[in-house]
Structure formats: structure tokens, C-alpha cells
Amino acid sequence: MKIKIETDASLEEEELIIRCRDLSEDTIELQRKLQMLLKTQATLPVSNGELDYFLRFPEIIFLETDGNRVAVHTKTQIYSTKQKLYELEELLPFNFMRVSKSTILNVKEIRSIHKNITGASEIEFADCIKKTYVSRSYYKALIDKMTRS
């Protein structure tokens, strides 16, 4: 595999092109990782009272619906955004996952899961007292994702 960088001052925005003989699993994985890297550099506009903030995705531990807004949780704060949960699900990097109809979380921040066979299982986060829940229907997919991440 060759890696080459070409500069072009006429470009309005940077563009990354992957040229390949055929679309292999390795090529698809490379594309996915590059997209994930770009997403981790991005920010999410949120608000806390009268102040607007721009959170980097790695700062976010989970997001949950709160009425007609989405609450965005970091380890120490709660912010809100008007974007819908399904819109955010498309924007977030690979390490985020929906775990219930109302919650998306950052898989890399999970410290423990208290399994509940009859209902939702409680999730605790690293270096944080906040908790959320994974519904039974998402539990297996979450465990699979955690073992792959």
C-alpha cells in the first residue's frame, strides 16, 4: 500500500480519496477508522442555561431524551441540545451506541453493567457517579460491541 499526499490550493475543503484495486474488508475498515477519527475531532453544539458550548465527542458519556430536548451528559455537567436523538445517532462516532429508545452512550466510558434478567440493566461509568440503563433488547449488542472495541 502506498501513501501519498498531494496539495491543491484551489480546493475549498480538504478531501481524502482512497484508491484501491477492489473493495476489500481491509479497505472498508480503513475507511471506517478514518471516518471515526474525523468524527472524534468534531464538536457538538450544546447549551447550559444562557451559555453555548462546543463539546468534543470523547467528552460525552451519554445522551438521553428529556422532553423535547436531548440531555448531553459529561462526567461533571449536563447540557442540552435541540437535535433529535436519531439525528445525533448518525453524527456520533463508532464508539457510541443506542442502548434504549431514549439513550445513546459512549461504550468506551462504561465501567460496569449490573445485569438484570427481568428488566433494564444499570450501567456505571468510569470516574463518574452518573448511571444509565441498557434495555434487555440492546444488552447483547452492547456486550458484543464492548468486546470488539
JSON list of C-alpha atoms in Angstrom, two decimals:
[
{"chain": "A", "resi": 1, "resn": "MET", "atom": "CA", "xyz": [0.00, 0.00, 0.00]},
{"chain": "A", "resi": 2, "resn": "LYS", "atom": "CA", "xyz": [1.30, 3.44, -0.92]},
{"chain": "A", "resi": 3, "resn": "ILE", "atom": "CA", "xyz": [0.54, 6.61, 0.99]},
{"chain": "A", "resi": 4, "resn": "LYS", "atom": "CA", "xyz": [0.81, 9.87, -0.92]},
{"chain": "A", "resi": 5, "resn": "ILE", "atom": "CA", "xyz": [-0.17, 13.45, -0.07]},
{"chain": "A", "resi": 6, "resn": "GLU", "atom": "CA", "xyz": [-0.88, 15.98, -2.79]},
{"chain": "A", "resi": 7, "resn": "THR", "atom": "CA", "xyz": [-1.56, 19.66, -2.13]},
{"chain": "A", "resi": 8, "resn": "ASP", "atom": "CA", "xyz": [-4.02, 21.69, -4.17]},
{"chain": "A", "resi": 9, "resn": "ALA", "atom": "CA", "xyz": [-4.55, 25.33, -3.19]},
{"chain": "A", "resi": 10, "resn": "SER", "atom": "CA", "xyz": [-7.72, 25.51, -5.32]},
{"chain": "A", "resi": 11, "resn": "LEU", "atom": "CA", "xyz": [-9.63, 23.10, -3.03]},
{"chain": "A", "resi": 12, "resn": "GLU", "atom": "CA", "xyz": [-12.31, 24.69, -0.86]},
{"chain": "A", "resi": 13, "resn": "GLU", "atom": "CA", "xyz": [-12.13, 21.90, 1.70]},
{"chain": "A", "resi": 14, "resn": "GLU", "atom": "CA", "xyz": [-9.78, 19.01, 2.34]},
{"chain": "A", "resi": 15, "resn": "GLU", "atom": "CA", "xyz": [-10.61, 15.76, 0.59]},
{"chain": "A", "resi": 16, "resn": "LEU", "atom": "CA", "xyz": [-9.26, 12.29, 1.26]},
{"chain": "A", "resi": 17, "resn": "ILE", "atom": "CA", "xyz": [-9.51, 9.73, -1.54]},
{"chain": "A", "resi": 18, "resn": "ILE", "atom": "CA", "xyz": [-8.72, 6.04, -1.13]},
{"chain": "A", "resi": 19, "resn": "ARG", "atom": "CA", "xyz": [-7.81, 4.34, -4.41]},
{"chain": "A", "resi": 20, "resn": "CYS", "atom": "CA", "xyz": [-7.90, 0.56, -4.46]},
{"chain": "A", "resi": 21, "resn": "ARG", "atom": "CA", "xyz": [-7.96, -2.31, -6.92]},
{"chain": "A", "resi": 22, "resn": "ASP", "atom": "CA", "xyz": [-11.03, -3.83, -5.27]},
{"chain": "A", "resi": 23, "resn": "LEU", "atom": "CA", "xyz": [-13.13, -3.08, -2.21]},
{"chain": "A", "resi": 24, "resn": "SER", "atom": "CA", "xyz": [-11.67, -5.44, 0.39]},
{"chain": "A", "resi": 25, "resn": "GLU", "atom": "CA", "xyz": [-12.50, -5.79, 4.09]},
{"chain": "A", "resi": 26, "resn": "ASP", "atom": "CA", "xyz": [-9.21, -4.01, 4.91]},
{"chain": "A", "resi": 27, "resn": "THR", "atom": "CA", "xyz": [-10.18, -1.05, 2.71]},
{"chain": "A", "resi": 28, "resn": "ILE", "atom": "CA", "xyz": [-13.61, -0.79, 4.31]},
{"chain": "A", "resi": 29, "resn": "GLU", "atom": "CA", "xyz": [-12.03, -0.97, 7.78]},
{"chain": "A", "resi": 30, "resn": "LEU", "atom": "CA", "xyz": [-9.56, 1.79, 6.83]},
{"chain": "A", "resi": 31, "resn": "GLN", "atom": "CA", "xyz": [-12.41, 3.99, 5.63]},
{"chain": "A", "resi": 32, "resn": "ARG", "atom": "CA", "xyz": [-14.39, 3.34, 8.83]},
{"chain": "A", "resi": 33, "resn": "LYS", "atom": "CA", "xyz": [-11.41, 4.21, 11.03]},
{"chain": "A", "resi": 34, "resn": "LEU", "atom": "CA", "xyz": [-10.71, 7.42, 9.10]},
{"chain": "A", "resi": 35, "resn": "GLN", "atom": "CA", "xyz": [-14.36, 8.45, 9.41]},
{"chain": "A", "resi": 36, "resn": "MET", "atom": "CA", "xyz": [-14.26, 7.70, 13.13]},
{"chain": "A", "resi": 37, "resn": "LEU", "atom": "CA", "xyz": [-11.09, 9.78, 13.51]},
{"chain": "A", "resi": 38, "resn": "LEU", "atom": "CA", "xyz": [-12.75, 12.71, 11.77]},
{"chain": "A", "resi": 39, "resn": "LYS", "atom": "CA", "xyz": [-15.83, 12.39, 13.97]},
{"chain": "A", "resi": 40, "resn": "THR", "atom": "CA", "xyz": [-13.78, 12.41, 17.18]},
{"chain": "A", "resi": 41, "resn": "GLN", "atom": "CA", "xyz": [-12.30, 15.75, 16.07]},
{"chain": "A", "resi": 42, "resn": "ALA", "atom": "CA", "xyz": [-15.78, 17.20, 15.58]},
{"chain": "A", "resi": 43, "resn": "THR", "atom": "CA", "xyz": [-17.81, 19.04, 18.19]},
{"chain": "A", "resi": 44, "resn": "LEU", "atom": "CA", "xyz": [-21.45, 19.05, 19.22]},
{"chain": "A", "resi": 45, "resn": "PRO", "atom": "CA", "xyz": [-23.08, 22.46, 19.87]},
{"chain": "A", "resi": 46, "resn": "VAL", "atom": "CA", "xyz": [-24.90, 22.34, 23.21]},
{"chain": "A", "resi": 47, "resn": "SER", "atom": "CA", "xyz": [-26.20, 24.83, 25.77]},
{"chain": "A", "resi": 48, "resn": "ASN", "atom": "CA", "xyz": [-26.27, 25.16, 29.53]},
{"chain": "A", "resi": 49, "resn": "GLY", "atom": "CA", "xyz": [-28.57, 27.97, 30.52]},
{"chain": "A", "resi": 50, "resn": "GLU", "atom": "CA", "xyz": [-27.62, 31.09, 28.56]},
{"chain": "A", "resi": 51, "resn": "LEU", "atom": "CA", "xyz": [-24.18, 29.78, 27.53]},
{"chain": "A", "resi": 52, "resn": "ASP", "atom": "CA", "xyz": [-23.42, 27.84, 24.37]},
{"chain": "A", "resi": 53, "resn": "TYR", "atom": "CA", "xyz": [-20.63, 25.25, 24.34]},
{"chain": "A", "resi": 54, "resn": "PHE", "atom": "CA", "xyz": [-18.99, 23.02, 21.77]},
{"chain": "A", "resi": 55, "resn": "LEU", "atom": "CA", "xyz": [-18.29, 19.58, 23.24]},
{"chain": "A", "resi": 56, "resn": "ARG", "atom": "CA", "xyz": [-15.83, 17.20, 21.65]},
{"chain": "A", "resi": 57, "resn": "PHE", "atom": "CA", "xyz": [-17.40, 13.75, 21.27]},
{"chain": "A", "resi": 58, "resn": "PRO", "atom": "CA", "xyz": [-14.91, 11.98, 23.60]},
{"chain": "A", "resi": 59, "resn": "GLU", "atom": "CA", "xyz": [-16.10, 14.26, 26.46]},
{"chain": "A", "resi": 60, "resn": "ILE", "atom": "CA", "xyz": [-19.66, 12.89, 26.19]},
{"chain": "A", "resi": 61, "resn": "ILE", "atom": "CA", "xyz": [-20.56, 9.83, 28.30]},
{"chain": "A", "resi": 62, "resn": "PHE", "atom": "CA", "xyz": [-24.23, 9.52, 27.32]},
{"chain": "A", "resi": 63, "resn": "LEU", "atom": "CA", "xyz": [-27.20, 11.31, 25.78]},
{"chain": "A", "resi": 64, "resn": "GLU", "atom": "CA", "xyz": [-30.85, 10.86, 26.75]},
{"chain": "A", "resi": 65, "resn": "THR", "atom": "CA", "xyz": [-34.15, 12.34, 25.72]},
{"chain": "A", "resi": 66, "resn": "ASP", "atom": "CA", "xyz": [-35.57, 14.87, 28.17]},
{"chain": "A", "resi": 67, "resn": "GLY", "atom": "CA", "xyz": [-38.95, 16.03, 26.93]},
{"chain": "A", "resi": 68, "resn": "ASN", "atom": "CA", "xyz": [-38.48, 17.76, 23.58]},
{"chain": "A", "resi": 69, "resn": "ARG", "atom": "CA", "xyz": [-34.73, 18.17, 24.09]},
{"chain": "A", "resi": 70, "resn": "VAL", "atom": "CA", "xyz": [-31.78, 15.81, 24.46]},
{"chain": "A", "resi": 71, "resn": "ALA", "atom": "CA", "xyz": [-29.69, 15.95, 27.65]},
{"chain": "A", "resi": 72, "resn": "VAL", "atom": "CA", "xyz": [-25.97, 15.56, 26.89]},
{"chain": "A", "resi": 73, "resn": "HIS", "atom": "CA", "xyz": [-24.03, 14.21, 29.88]},
{"chain": "A", "resi": 74, "resn": "THR", "atom": "CA", "xyz": [-20.33, 14.65, 30.51]},
{"chain": "A", "resi": 75, "resn": "LYS", "atom": "CA", "xyz": [-18.67, 13.37, 33.69]},
{"chain": "A", "resi": 76, "resn": "THR", "atom": "CA", "xyz": [-19.38, 16.64, 35.52]},
{"chain": "A", "resi": 77, "resn": "GLN", "atom": "CA", "xyz": [-22.12, 18.53, 33.64]},
{"chain": "A", "resi": 78, "resn": "ILE", "atom": "CA", "xyz": [-25.43, 18.18, 31.85]},
{"chain": "A", "resi": 79, "resn": "TYR", "atom": "CA", "xyz": [-26.01, 20.21, 28.69]},
{"chain": "A", "resi": 80, "resn": "SER", "atom": "CA", "xyz": [-28.91, 20.22, 26.27]},
{"chain": "A", "resi": 81, "resn": "THR", "atom": "CA", "xyz": [-29.37, 20.26, 22.52]},
{"chain": "A", "resi": 82, "resn": "LYS", "atom": "CA", "xyz": [-32.41, 20.67, 20.29]},
{"chain": "A", "resi": 83, "resn": "GLN", "atom": "CA", "xyz": [-31.18, 17.97, 17.91]},
{"chain": "A", "resi": 84, "resn": "LYS", "atom": "CA", "xyz": [-33.18, 14.75, 17.97]},
{"chain": "A", "resi": 85, "resn": "LEU", "atom": "CA", "xyz": [-31.63, 11.54, 19.30]},
{"chain": "A", "resi": 86, "resn": "TYR", "atom": "CA", "xyz": [-31.88, 9.81, 15.91]},
{"chain": "A", "resi": 87, "resn": "GLU", "atom": "CA", "xyz": [-30.03, 12.75, 14.28]},
{"chain": "A", "resi": 88, "resn": "LEU", "atom": "CA", "xyz": [-27.27, 12.54, 16.88]},
{"chain": "A", "resi": 89, "resn": "GLU", "atom": "CA", "xyz": [-27.01, 8.78, 16.39]},
{"chain": "A", "resi": 90, "resn": "GLU", "atom": "CA", "xyz": [-25.94, 9.47, 12.78]},
{"chain": "A", "resi": 91, "resn": "LEU", "atom": "CA", "xyz": [-23.34, 12.07, 13.82]},
{"chain": "A", "resi": 92, "resn": "LEU", "atom": "CA", "xyz": [-21.67, 10.21, 16.66]},
{"chain": "A", "resi": 93, "resn": "PRO", "atom": "CA", "xyz": [-18.53, 8.08, 16.19]},
{"chain": "A", "resi": 94, "resn": "PHE", "atom": "CA", "xyz": [-18.44, 4.28, 16.21]},
{"chain": "A", "resi": 95, "resn": "ASN", "atom": "CA", "xyz": [-17.90, 4.02, 19.98]},
{"chain": "A", "resi": 96, "resn": "PHE", "atom": "CA", "xyz": [-21.39, 5.43, 20.66]},
{"chain": "A", "resi": 97, "resn": "MET", "atom": "CA", "xyz": [-24.38, 3.10, 20.70]},
{"chain": "A", "resi": 98, "resn": "ARG", "atom": "CA", "xyz": [-28.10, 3.30, 21.31]},
{"chain": "A", "resi": 99, "resn": "VAL", "atom": "CA", "xyz": [-28.96, 1.24, 24.42]},
{"chain": "A", "resi": 100, "resn": "SER", "atom": "CA", "xyz": [-32.66, 2.07, 24.74]},
{"chain": "A", "resi": 101, "resn": "LYS", "atom": "CA", "xyz": [-35.32, 4.07, 22.90]},
{"chain": "A", "resi": 102, "resn": "SER", "atom": "CA", "xyz": [-34.22, 7.15, 24.83]},
{"chain": "A", "resi": 103, "resn": "THR", "atom": "CA", "xyz": [-30.45, 6.70, 25.41]},
{"chain": "A", "resi": 104, "resn": "ILE", "atom": "CA", "xyz": [-27.19, 6.60, 23.46]},
{"chain": "A", "resi": 105, "resn": "LEU", "atom": "CA", "xyz": [-23.93, 6.08, 25.34]},
{"chain": "A", "resi": 106, "resn": "ASN", "atom": "CA", "xyz": [-20.16, 6.15, 24.86]},
{"chain": "A", "resi": 107, "resn": "VAL", "atom": "CA", "xyz": [-19.12, 2.48, 25.12]},
{"chain": "A", "resi": 108, "resn": "LYS", "atom": "CA", "xyz": [-15.53, 3.44, 25.99]},
{"chain": "A", "resi": 109, "resn": "GLU", "atom": "CA", "xyz": [-16.68, 5.10, 29.23]},
{"chain": "A", "resi": 110, "resn": "ILE", "atom": "CA", "xyz": [-18.52, 2.09, 30.72]},
{"chain": "A", "resi": 111, "resn": "ARG", "atom": "CA", "xyz": [-17.03, 0.79, 33.97]},
{"chain": "A", "resi": 112, "resn": "SER", "atom": "CA", "xyz": [-19.62, -1.85, 34.86]},
{"chain": "A", "resi": 113, "resn": "ILE", "atom": "CA", "xyz": [-23.02, -3.28, 34.00]},
{"chain": "A", "resi": 114, "resn": "HIS", "atom": "CA", "xyz": [-25.29, -4.62, 36.74]},
{"chain": "A", "resi": 115, "resn": "LYS", "atom": "CA", "xyz": [-27.25, -7.23, 34.82]},
{"chain": "A", "resi": 116, "resn": "ASN", "atom": "CA", "xyz": [-30.97, -7.52, 35.48]},
{"chain": "A", "resi": 117, "resn": "ILE", "atom": "CA", "xyz": [-32.60, -10.53, 33.82]},
{"chain": "A", "resi": 118, "resn": "THR", "atom": "CA", "xyz": [-36.16, -9.20, 34.16]},
{"chain": "A", "resi": 119, "resn": "GLY", "atom": "CA", "xyz": [-35.61, -5.57, 33.15]},
{"chain": "A", "resi": 120, "resn": "ALA", "atom": "CA", "xyz": [-33.12, -2.90, 32.18]},
{"chain": "A", "resi": 121, "resn": "SER", "atom": "CA", "xyz": [-29.53, -3.37, 33.40]},
{"chain": "A", "resi": 122, "resn": "GLU", "atom": "CA", "xyz": [-27.78, -0.50, 35.19]},
{"chain": "A", "resi": 123, "resn": "ILE", "atom": "CA", "xyz": [-24.61, 0.98, 33.65]},
{"chain": "A", "resi": 124, "resn": "GLU", "atom": "CA", "xyz": [-21.95, 2.78, 35.67]},
{"chain": "A", "resi": 125, "resn": "PHE", "atom": "CA", "xyz": [-19.29, 4.97, 34.07]},
{"chain": "A", "resi": 126, "resn": "ALA", "atom": "CA", "xyz": [-15.58, 5.28, 34.83]},
{"chain": "A", "resi": 127, "resn": "ASP", "atom": "CA", "xyz": [-14.57, 8.14, 37.16]},
{"chain": "A", "resi": 128, "resn": "CYS", "atom": "CA", "xyz": [-18.17, 9.32, 37.47]},
{"chain": "A", "resi": 129, "resn": "ILE", "atom": "CA", "xyz": [-21.21, 8.80, 39.70]},
{"chain": "A", "resi": 130, "resn": "LYS", "atom": "CA", "xyz": [-23.70, 9.05, 36.82]},
{"chain": "A", "resi": 131, "resn": "LYS", "atom": "CA", "xyz": [-25.68, 5.98, 35.78]},
{"chain": "A", "resi": 132, "resn": "THR", "atom": "CA", "xyz": [-27.99, 5.00, 32.95]},
{"chain": "A", "resi": 133, "resn": "TYR", "atom": "CA", "xyz": [-29.72, 1.82, 31.78]},
{"chain": "A", "resi": 134, "resn": "VAL", "atom": "CA", "xyz": [-29.49, -0.60, 28.86]},
{"chain": "A", "resi": 135, "resn": "SER", "atom": "CA", "xyz": [-32.76, -2.28, 27.90]},
{"chain": "A", "resi": 136, "resn": "ARG", "atom": "CA", "xyz": [-32.87, -6.06, 27.53]},
{"chain": "A", "resi": 137, "resn": "SER", "atom": "CA", "xyz": [-33.29, -5.82, 23.76]},
{"chain": "A", "resi": 138, "resn": "TYR", "atom": "CA", "xyz": [-29.98, -3.91, 23.39]},
{"chain": "A", "resi": 139, "resn": "TYR", "atom": "CA", "xyz": [-27.98, -5.79, 26.05]},
{"chain": "A", "resi": 140, "resn": "LYS", "atom": "CA", "xyz": [-26.41, -8.49, 23.84]},
{"chain": "A", "resi": 141, "resn": "ALA", "atom": "CA", "xyz": [-25.45, -5.99, 21.11]},
{"chain": "A", "resi": 142, "resn": "LEU", "atom": "CA", "xyz": [-23.80, -3.78, 23.76]},
{"chain": "A", "resi": 143, "resn": "ILE", "atom": "CA", "xyz": [-21.75, -6.67, 25.15]},
{"chain": "A", "resi": 144, "resn": "ASP", "atom": "CA", "xyz": [-20.71, -7.63, 21.60]},
{"chain": "A", "resi": 145, "resn": "LYS", "atom": "CA", "xyz": [-19.65, -4.05, 20.84]},
{"chain": "A", "resi": 146, "resn": "MET", "atom": "CA", "xyz": [-17.69, -3.77, 24.09]},
{"chain": "A", "resi": 147, "resn": "THR", "atom": "CA", "xyz": [-15.73, -6.93, 23.35]},
{"chain": "A", "resi": 148, "resn": "ARG", "atom": "CA", "xyz": [-14.90, -5.64, 19.84]},
{"chain": "A", "resi": 149, "resn": "SER", "atom": "CA", "xyz": [-13.96, -2.06, 20.85]}
]
